[in-house]
CSV table of C-alpha atoms in Angstrom, one decimal:
chain,number,residue,atom,x,y,z
A,16,MET,CA,-40.6,-75.4,25.3
A,17,SER,CA,-43.8,-74.0,26.9
A,18,LYS,CA,-45.6,-71.2,25.1
A,19,LYS,CA,-46.3,-69.6,28.5
A,20,SER,CA,-42.6,-68.9,29.3
A,21,ILE,CA,-41.9,-66.2,26.8
A,22,SER,CA,-39.3,-63.9,28.3
A,23,LEU,CA,-38.9,-60.2,27.6
A,24,PHE,CA,-35.6,-60.9,25.9
A,25,GLU,CA,-37.1,-63.5,23.6
A,26,ALA,CA,-40.1,-61.4,22.7
A,27,THR,CA,-37.8,-58.4,22.0
A,28,LEU,CA,-35.5,-60.6,19.9
A,29,VAL,CA,-38.4,-61.9,17.8
A,30,LEU,CA,-39.6,-58.4,17.1
A,31,VAL,CA,-36.1,-57.1,16.3
A,32,ILE,CA,-35.5,-60.0,13.9
A,33,LEU,CA,-38.9,-59.3,12.1
A,34,LEU,CA,-38.1,-55.6,11.8
A,35,ALA,CA,-34.6,-56.4,10.5
A,36,ILE,CA,-36.0,-58.7,7.9
A,37,MET,CA,-38.6,-56.2,6.7
A,38,GLY,CA,-36.2,-53.3,6.9
A,39,THR,CA,-33.5,-55.1,5.0
A,40,GLY,CA,-35.9,-56.2,2.3
A,41,VAL,CA,-37.3,-52.7,1.8
A,42,ILE,CA,-34.3,-50.5,2.4
A,43,ILE,CA,-31.3,-52.6,1.3
A,44,PHE,CA,-32.9,-54.8,-1.5
A,45,GLN,CA,-35.5,-52.1,-2.4
A,46,LEU,CA,-38.3,-54.6,-2.5
A,47,SER,CA,-41.9,-53.7,-2.2
A,48,PRO,CA,-43.1,-54.2,1.4
A,49,GLN,CA,-45.4,-57.1,0.6
A,50,THR,CA,-42.8,-59.8,0.2
A,51,PRO,CA,-40.7,-58.9,3.4
A,52,VAL,CA,-43.9,-58.7,5.4
A,53,LEU,CA,-45.1,-62.1,4.1
A,54,THR,CA,-41.7,-63.5,4.9
A,55,GLY,CA,-42.0,-62.1,8.5
A,56,ILE,CA,-45.5,-63.8,8.8
A,57,ALA,CA,-44.1,-67.2,7.7
A,58,LEU,CA,-41.2,-67.0,10.2
A,59,LEU,CA,-43.5,-65.8,13.0
A,60,MET,CA,-45.8,-68.8,12.4
A,61,LEU,CA,-42.8,-71.1,12.4
A,62,TRP,CA,-41.7,-69.7,15.7
A,63,ALA,CA,-45.2,-70.0,17.1
A,64,ARG,CA,-45.3,-73.7,16.2
A,65,TRP,CA,-41.9,-74.2,17.8
A,66,ARG,CA,-43.3,-72.7,21.0
A,67,HIS,CA,-46.2,-75.1,20.8
A,68,PHE,CA,-49.0,-72.7,19.8
A,69,SER,CA,-51.7,-74.6,18.1
A,70,TRP,CA,-52.8,-73.9,14.5
A,71,GLY,CA,-56.2,-72.9,15.9
A,72,THR,CA,-54.6,-70.1,18.0
A,73,ILE,CA,-52.5,-69.0,15.0
A,74,HIS,CA,-55.6,-68.8,12.8
A,75,GLU,CA,-57.5,-66.9,15.5
A,76,GLY,CA,-54.7,-64.3,15.6
A,77,ILE,CA,-55.0,-63.9,11.8
A,78,GLU,CA,-58.8,-63.5,11.9
A,79,GLU,CA,-58.7,-61.1,14.8
A,80,GLY,CA,-56.1,-59.0,13.0
A,81,LEU,CA,-58.1,-58.8,9.8
A,82,LYS,CA,-61.4,-57.9,11.4
A,83,SER,CA,-60.3,-54.3,12.1
A,84,GLY,CA,-59.2,-53.9,8.4
A,85,LEU,CA,-62.4,-55.0,6.6
A,86,ILE,CA,-64.0,-51.5,6.5
A,87,PRO,CA,-60.8,-49.7,5.5
A,88,ILE,CA,-60.2,-52.3,2.7
A,89,ILE,CA,-63.7,-51.4,1.3
A,90,ILE,CA,-62.8,-47.7,1.6
A,91,PHE,CA,-59.6,-48.3,-0.3
A,92,ILE,CA,-61.4,-50.0,-3.1
A,93,LEU,CA,-64.0,-47.2,-3.3
A,94,VAL,CA,-61.2,-44.5,-3.3
A,95,GLY,CA,-59.7,-46.2,-6.4
A,96,ALA,CA,-63.1,-46.0,-8.1
A,97,LEU,CA,-63.6,-42.4,-7.0
A,98,ILE,CA,-60.3,-41.2,-8.3
A,99,SER,CA,-60.9,-42.6,-11.8
A,100,THR,CA,-64.5,-41.2,-12.0
A,101,TRP,CA,-63.4,-37.8,-10.7
A,102,ILE,CA,-60.8,-37.6,-13.5
A,103,ALA,CA,-63.3,-38.7,-16.1
A,104,ALA,CA,-65.9,-36.3,-14.8
A,105,GLY,CA,-63.5,-33.4,-14.9
A,106,VAL,CA,-63.3,-32.8,-11.2
A,107,ILE,CA,-59.5,-33.3,-10.8
A,108,PRO,CA,-58.6,-31.6,-14.2
A,109,SER,CA,-60.7,-28.6,-13.2
A,110,LEU,CA,-58.9,-28.3,-9.9
A,111,MET,CA,-55.6,-28.5,-11.7
A,112,VAL,CA,-56.6,-25.8,-14.2
A,113,TRP,CA,-57.8,-23.4,-11.5
A,114,GLY,CA,-54.7,-24.1,-9.6
A,115,PHE,CA,-52.3,-23.4,-12.5
A,116,GLN,CA,-54.1,-20.2,-13.3
A,117,MET,CA,-53.2,-19.0,-9.7
A,118,VAL,CA,-49.5,-19.0,-10.5
A,119,ASN,CA,-48.1,-15.5,-10.4
A,120,VAL,CA,-44.6,-14.8,-11.7
A,121,HIS,CA,-44.1,-12.0,-9.2
A,122,TRP,CA,-45.2,-14.2,-6.3
A,123,PHE,CA,-43.9,-17.4,-7.8
A,124,ILE,CA,-42.8,-19.2,-4.6
A,125,PRO,CA,-46.0,-18.8,-2.6
A,126,SER,CA,-48.2,-19.5,-5.6
A,127,ILE,CA,-46.5,-22.8,-6.6
A,128,PHE,CA,-46.7,-23.8,-2.9
A,129,VAL,CA,-50.5,-23.3,-3.0
A,130,VAL,CA,-50.9,-25.0,-6.4
A,131,CYS,CA,-48.9,-28.1,-5.4
A,132,ALA,CA,-51.0,-28.3,-2.3
A,133,LEU,CA,-54.2,-28.0,-4.4
A,134,VAL,CA,-53.1,-30.6,-7.0
A,135,GLY,CA,-51.8,-32.9,-4.2
A,136,SER,CA,-55.3,-32.7,-2.6
A,137,ALA,CA,-56.9,-33.4,-5.9
A,138,ILE,CA,-54.9,-36.5,-6.8
A,139,GLY,CA,-53.9,-37.7,-3.4
A,140,SER,CA,-50.2,-38.4,-4.2
A,141,ALA,CA,-47.3,-36.1,-3.2
A,142,PHE,CA,-44.8,-38.1,-5.2
A,143,THR,CA,-46.8,-37.8,-8.4
A,144,VAL,CA,-47.1,-34.0,-7.9
A,145,ILE,CA,-43.4,-33.6,-7.2
A,146,SER,CA,-42.3,-35.7,-10.1
A,147,THR,CA,-44.6,-34.0,-12.7
A,148,VAL,CA,-45.7,-30.4,-12.1
A,149,GLY,CA,-43.0,-30.1,-9.4
A,150,ILE,CA,-40.3,-30.6,-12.0
A,151,ALA,CA,-41.9,-28.1,-14.3
A,152,PHE,CA,-42.1,-25.5,-11.5
A,153,PHE,CA,-38.5,-26.2,-10.6
A,154,GLY,CA,-37.3,-25.4,-14.1
A,155,ILE,CA,-39.4,-22.2,-14.2
A,156,GLY,CA,-38.0,-21.2,-10.8
A,157,ALA,CA,-34.4,-21.7,-12.0
A,158,THR,CA,-35.2,-19.6,-15.1
A,159,LEU,CA,-36.4,-16.8,-12.9
A,160,GLY,CA,-33.1,-16.9,-11.0
A,161,LEU,CA,-34.7,-17.9,-7.7
A,162,ASP,CA,-33.0,-20.0,-5.1
A,163,THR,CA,-33.7,-23.5,-6.2
A,164,THR,CA,-33.5,-24.8,-2.7
A,165,ILE,CA,-36.5,-22.6,-1.8
A,166,VAL,CA,-38.3,-23.6,-4.9
A,167,ALA,CA,-37.9,-27.3,-4.1
A,168,ALA,CA,-39.0,-26.7,-0.5
A,169,ALA,CA,-42.2,-25.0,-1.7
A,170,ILE,CA,-43.0,-27.8,-4.2
A,171,ILE,CA,-42.3,-30.6,-1.7
A,172,SER,CA,-44.1,-29.0,1.3
A,173,GLY,CA,-47.1,-28.1,-0.8
A,174,ALA,CA,-47.4,-31.6,-2.3
A,175,ILE,CA,-47.1,-33.2,1.1
A,176,PHE,CA,-49.8,-30.9,2.6
A,177,GLY,CA,-52.1,-31.9,-0.2
A,178,ASP,CA,-51.4,-35.5,0.2
A,179,LYS,CA,-52.1,-35.5,4.0
A,180,SER,CA,-55.4,-33.5,3.5
A,181,SER,CA,-56.7,-35.6,0.7
A,182,PRO,CA,-59.4,-38.3,1.1
A,183,LEU,CA,-57.9,-39.9,-2.0
A,184,SER,CA,-54.4,-40.3,-0.4
A,185,GLN,CA,-53.3,-43.9,0.2
A,186,SER,CA,-51.1,-43.0,3.1
A,187,THR,CA,-53.9,-41.0,4.8
A,188,ASN,CA,-56.4,-43.8,4.3
A,189,LEU,CA,-53.8,-46.4,5.5
A,190,THR,CA,-53.2,-44.3,8.7
A,191,ALA,CA,-56.9,-44.1,9.4
A,192,ALA,CA,-57.2,-47.9,8.8
A,193,VAL,CA,-54.5,-49.0,11.1
A,194,THR,CA,-55.6,-46.7,13.9
A,195,GLU,CA,-59.3,-47.7,13.4
A,196,THR,CA,-60.3,-44.1,12.9
A,197,ASP,CA,-62.9,-42.6,10.6
A,198,LEU,CA,-61.2,-41.2,7.5
A,199,PHE,CA,-62.8,-37.8,7.6
A,200,ALA,CA,-62.4,-37.5,11.4
A,201,HIS,CA,-58.7,-38.3,10.8
A,202,ILE,CA,-58.3,-35.6,8.1
A,203,LYS,CA,-60.2,-33.1,10.3
A,204,ASN,CA,-57.8,-33.8,13.2
A,205,LEU,CA,-54.8,-33.5,10.9
A,206,MET,CA,-55.9,-29.9,10.2
A,207,TRP,CA,-55.0,-28.8,13.7
A,208,THR,CA,-51.3,-29.2,12.8
A,209,THR,CA,-51.2,-29.1,9.0
A,210,VAL,CA,-53.2,-25.8,8.6
A,211,PRO,CA,-51.0,-23.7,11.0
A,212,ALA,CA,-48.0,-25.2,9.2
A,213,PHE,CA,-49.5,-24.3,5.8
A,214,VAL,CA,-50.3,-20.7,6.8
A,215,GLY,CA,-46.9,-20.2,8.4
A,216,SER,CA,-45.1,-21.6,5.3
A,217,LEU,CA,-47.2,-19.5,3.0
A,218,VAL,CA,-46.3,-16.3,4.9
A,219,LEU,CA,-42.7,-17.2,4.9
A,220,TYR,CA,-42.7,-18.0,1.2
A,221,ALA,CA,-44.5,-14.7,0.5
A,222,ILE,CA,-41.8,-12.8,2.4
A,223,ILE,CA,-38.8,-14.5,0.7
A,224,GLY,CA,-40.3,-15.5,-2.6
A,225,HIS,CA,-41.2,-12.1,-4.2
A,226,THR,CA,-39.6,-11.3,-7.5
A,227,SER,CA,-39.9,-8.3,-9.8
A,228,ARG,CA,-38.8,-10.3,-12.9
A,229,ASP,CA,-41.4,-10.5,-15.7
A,230,ILE,CA,-41.0,-13.8,-17.6
A,231,PRO,CA,-44.0,-15.4,-19.4
A,232,LEU,CA,-45.0,-18.7,-17.9
A,233,THR,CA,-45.4,-20.5,-21.2
A,234,LYS,CA,-45.1,-24.0,-19.7
A,235,ILE,CA,-48.1,-23.4,-17.4
A,236,SER,CA,-50.1,-21.8,-20.2
A,237,THR,CA,-49.4,-24.9,-22.4
A,238,THR,CA,-50.5,-27.2,-19.5
A,239,VAL,CA,-53.7,-25.4,-19.0
A,240,ALA,CA,-54.5,-25.4,-22.7
A,241,ILE,CA,-53.9,-29.2,-22.9
A,242,LEU,CA,-56.1,-29.9,-19.9
A,243,LYS,CA,-58.9,-27.8,-21.3
A,244,ALA,CA,-58.6,-29.5,-24.7
A,245,HIS,CA,-58.6,-33.1,-23.5
A,246,THR,CA,-60.7,-33.0,-20.3
A,247,ASP,CA,-64.1,-31.6,-19.1
A,248,VAL,CA,-63.2,-28.5,-17.2
A,249,SER,CA,-66.3,-26.8,-15.8
A,250,LEU,CA,-67.9,-25.4,-12.7
A,251,TRP,CA,-69.9,-28.6,-12.4
A,252,ALA,CA,-66.7,-30.1,-11.1
A,253,LEU,CA,-67.4,-28.4,-7.8
A,254,LEU,CA,-70.5,-30.5,-7.2
A,255,PRO,CA,-68.7,-33.7,-6.0
A,256,ILE,CA,-66.3,-31.6,-3.9
A,257,ILE,CA,-69.1,-29.8,-2.2
A,258,LEU,CA,-70.8,-33.1,-1.6
A,259,ILE,CA,-67.8,-34.4,0.2
A,260,PHE,CA,-67.9,-31.5,2.7
A,261,VAL,CA,-71.7,-31.8,3.1
A,262,CYS,CA,-71.4,-35.5,3.9
A,263,ALA,CA,-68.6,-34.8,6.3
A,264,ARG,CA,-70.7,-32.0,8.0
A,265,LEU,CA,-73.6,-34.5,8.3
A,266,LYS,CA,-71.2,-37.0,9.9
A,267,MET,CA,-72.0,-39.5,7.2
A,268,PRO,CA,-69.5,-42.5,7.3
A,269,ALA,CA,-66.9,-42.8,4.6
A,270,ILE,CA,-68.4,-45.7,2.7
A,271,PRO,CA,-71.8,-44.2,1.9
A,272,THR,CA,-70.1,-40.9,1.2
A,273,LEU,CA,-67.8,-42.5,-1.4
A,274,PHE,CA,-70.6,-44.4,-3.0
A,275,LEU,CA,-72.7,-41.3,-3.3
A,276,ASN,CA,-69.8,-39.3,-4.7
A,277,ILE,CA,-69.0,-42.0,-7.3
A,278,ALA,CA,-72.7,-42.0,-8.4
A,279,VAL,CA,-72.7,-38.2,-8.8
A,280,SER,CA,-69.4,-38.4,-10.7
A,281,ILE,CA,-70.8,-41.0,-13.1
A,282,GLY,CA,-73.8,-38.7,-13.6
A,283,LEU,CA,-71.4,-35.9,-14.6
A,284,ILE,CA,-69.6,-38.2,-17.0
A,285,PHE,CA,-73.0,-39.0,-18.7
A,286,SER,CA,-73.9,-35.4,-18.8
A,287,HIS,CA,-70.6,-34.5,-20.6
A,288,HIS,CA,-70.7,-37.6,-22.8
A,289,PRO,CA,-74.3,-38.9,-23.1
A,290,HIS,CA,-73.3,-41.8,-25.4
A,291,THR,CA,-70.8,-43.3,-22.9
A,292,SER,CA,-71.5,-47.1,-22.5
A,293,PHE,CA,-71.9,-48.8,-19.2
A,294,LYS,CA,-69.0,-51.1,-20.2
A,295,THR,CA,-66.8,-48.0,-20.5
A,296,ILE,CA,-67.9,-46.9,-17.0
A,297,ALA,CA,-67.2,-50.4,-15.6
A,298,ASN,CA,-63.7,-50.4,-17.2
A,299,LEU,CA,-63.1,-47.0,-15.8
A,300,ILE,CA,-64.0,-48.1,-12.3
A,301,GLU,CA,-62.1,-51.3,-12.5
A,302,ASN,CA,-58.9,-50.3,-14.4
A,303,GLY,CA,-58.7,-46.5,-13.9
A,304,PHE,CA,-58.6,-43.5,-16.2
A,305,VAL,CA,-56.0,-43.5,-18.9
A,306,ALA,CA,-55.0,-40.1,-20.3
A,307,HIS,CA,-53.9,-39.6,-24.0
A,308,THR,CA,-53.1,-35.9,-24.1
A,309,GLY,CA,-49.7,-36.3,-25.9
A,310,ASN,CA,-48.0,-34.6,-22.9
A,311,GLN,CA,-46.0,-37.1,-20.8
A,312,SER,CA,-46.2,-35.1,-17.5
A,313,ILE,CA,-50.0,-34.5,-17.8
A,314,ASP,CA,-50.6,-38.1,-18.8
A,315,ALA,CA,-48.7,-39.2,-15.6
A,316,LEU,CA,-50.9,-36.9,-13.5
A,317,LEU,CA,-54.2,-38.1,-15.0
A,318,THR,CA,-53.5,-41.8,-15.7
A,319,ARG,CA,-54.5,-43.2,-12.3
A,320,GLY,CA,-57.3,-44.6,-10.2
A,321,GLY,CA,-59.4,-47.7,-10.5
A,322,ILE,CA,-60.0,-50.7,-8.2
A,323,ASN,CA,-57.0,-52.5,-9.6
A,324,SER,CA,-54.6,-49.6,-8.6
A,325,MET,CA,-55.6,-50.2,-5.0
A,326,LEU,CA,-55.0,-53.9,-4.9
A,327,SER,CA,-51.3,-53.7,-4.0
A,328,THR,CA,-52.1,-51.5,-1.0
A,329,VAL,CA,-55.1,-53.7,0.0
A,330,ALA,CA,-52.7,-56.7,-0.1
A,331,LEU,CA,-50.2,-54.8,2.1
A,332,ILE,CA,-53.0,-53.9,4.6
A,333,ILE,CA,-54.1,-57.6,4.7
A,334,MET,CA,-50.6,-58.8,5.4
A,335,THR,CA,-49.7,-56.2,8.0
A,336,LEU,CA,-52.9,-56.7,9.9
A,337,THR,CA,-52.2,-60.4,9.8
A,338,LEU,CA,-48.8,-59.8,11.2
A,339,GLY,CA,-50.2,-57.5,13.9
A,340,GLY,CA,-52.9,-59.9,14.8
A,341,LEU,CA,-50.4,-62.7,15.2
A,342,LEU,CA,-48.1,-60.6,17.3
A,343,MET,CA,-51.0,-59.7,19.6
A,344,LYS,CA,-52.4,-63.2,19.8
A,345,LEU,CA,-49.0,-64.7,20.6
A,346,GLY,CA,-48.5,-62.2,23.4
A,347,LEU,CA,-45.3,-60.7,22.0
A,348,ILE,CA,-46.5,-57.1,21.8
A,349,GLN,CA,-48.0,-57.2,25.3
A,350,ARG,CA,-44.8,-58.7,26.7
A,351,VAL,CA,-42.6,-56.0,25.2
A,352,MET,CA,-44.9,-53.2,26.1
A,353,ALA,CA,-45.6,-54.2,29.7
A,354,PRO,CA,-42.4,-52.8,31.3
A,355,LEU,CA,-42.8,-49.5,29.2
A,356,ALA,CA,-46.5,-49.1,30.0
A,357,THR,CA,-45.9,-49.0,33.8
A,358,HIS,CA,-43.8,-45.8,33.3
A,359,LEU,CA,-46.4,-43.9,31.1
A,360,LYS,CA,-48.2,-41.6,33.5
A,361,THR,CA,-49.0,-38.5,31.4
A,362,PRO,CA,-50.1,-37.8,27.8
A,363,GLY,CA,-46.6,-36.2,27.1
A,364,GLN,CA,-44.8,-39.4,28.2
A,365,LEU,CA,-47.2,-41.4,26.0
A,366,ILE,CA,-46.5,-39.2,22.9
A,367,SER,CA,-42.8,-39.4,23.5
A,368,ALA,CA,-42.9,-43.1,23.8
A,369,VAL,CA,-44.8,-43.4,20.5
A,370,ILE,CA,-42.3,-41.2,18.8
């Protein structure tokens, strides 16, 4: 067969088969995405050889796909180092303590919404927030006799807002990577939709979430006490956060911003613990922070970060960019998109087509 005679039906069939393989692996067999994507790459290369594409063309597709991901991969590695140094320097624990202290029993729903958003922004993971402090808040809400559906909604929506607005979030970084967008520019543009949604939700939760019950929030008090006892909570924690905003204001790219922030965070670690060895710092950057507070939920929140924690996501980026590069080089994407593109005349049509 000639590689020049790829029909719309064949291109569509190849894409559907690839999507079916990856979807089945992830959804049905509950595999991590890496293996299904790798399987898709192997089958796509097999199809390309059957259609008489040369190995040189296939390798060019891989290289072209990976070029766009080199900077984002470095950013992911630096984010892993930043998370661990922020925790060790007391930045993330301080944000958590200040957030927990905002919880008001009479305005429980809106306050946990704000706190979950704050903690989500601090650690960059909605799932971790929901499965740790979210569960604690859910139990407290049930004790107060509040509608548990509304409590769950406040926890989940707050955590997702925090995840989307955090420069530490893997999904936010991945979105910026695949769209070839500056990380901070991406977050800034997200604010046009996420901030109005946040404000509207906060107003709604304030209206429906007020309670006159007066029950002591012992779980929260215990959490705050444990964080203060085992981490370095101080106003100095604001320094790296302010630095992030200053660098964004100066339009400094993500990579130097992250390097600078890691350096400042390491400086804070030495100021809190002058006898910390460079080997300890290196282990922190490479393997992440490991919490030993004795509280399982808090340990789950704080045990994170490090370069190694990002390698799974980096591998996924490499493989998905490889797949995308091959699809473009072999002309499959262009063949499928050509009939659709002729009908896209307005921004609204383009957005609808993307959705």
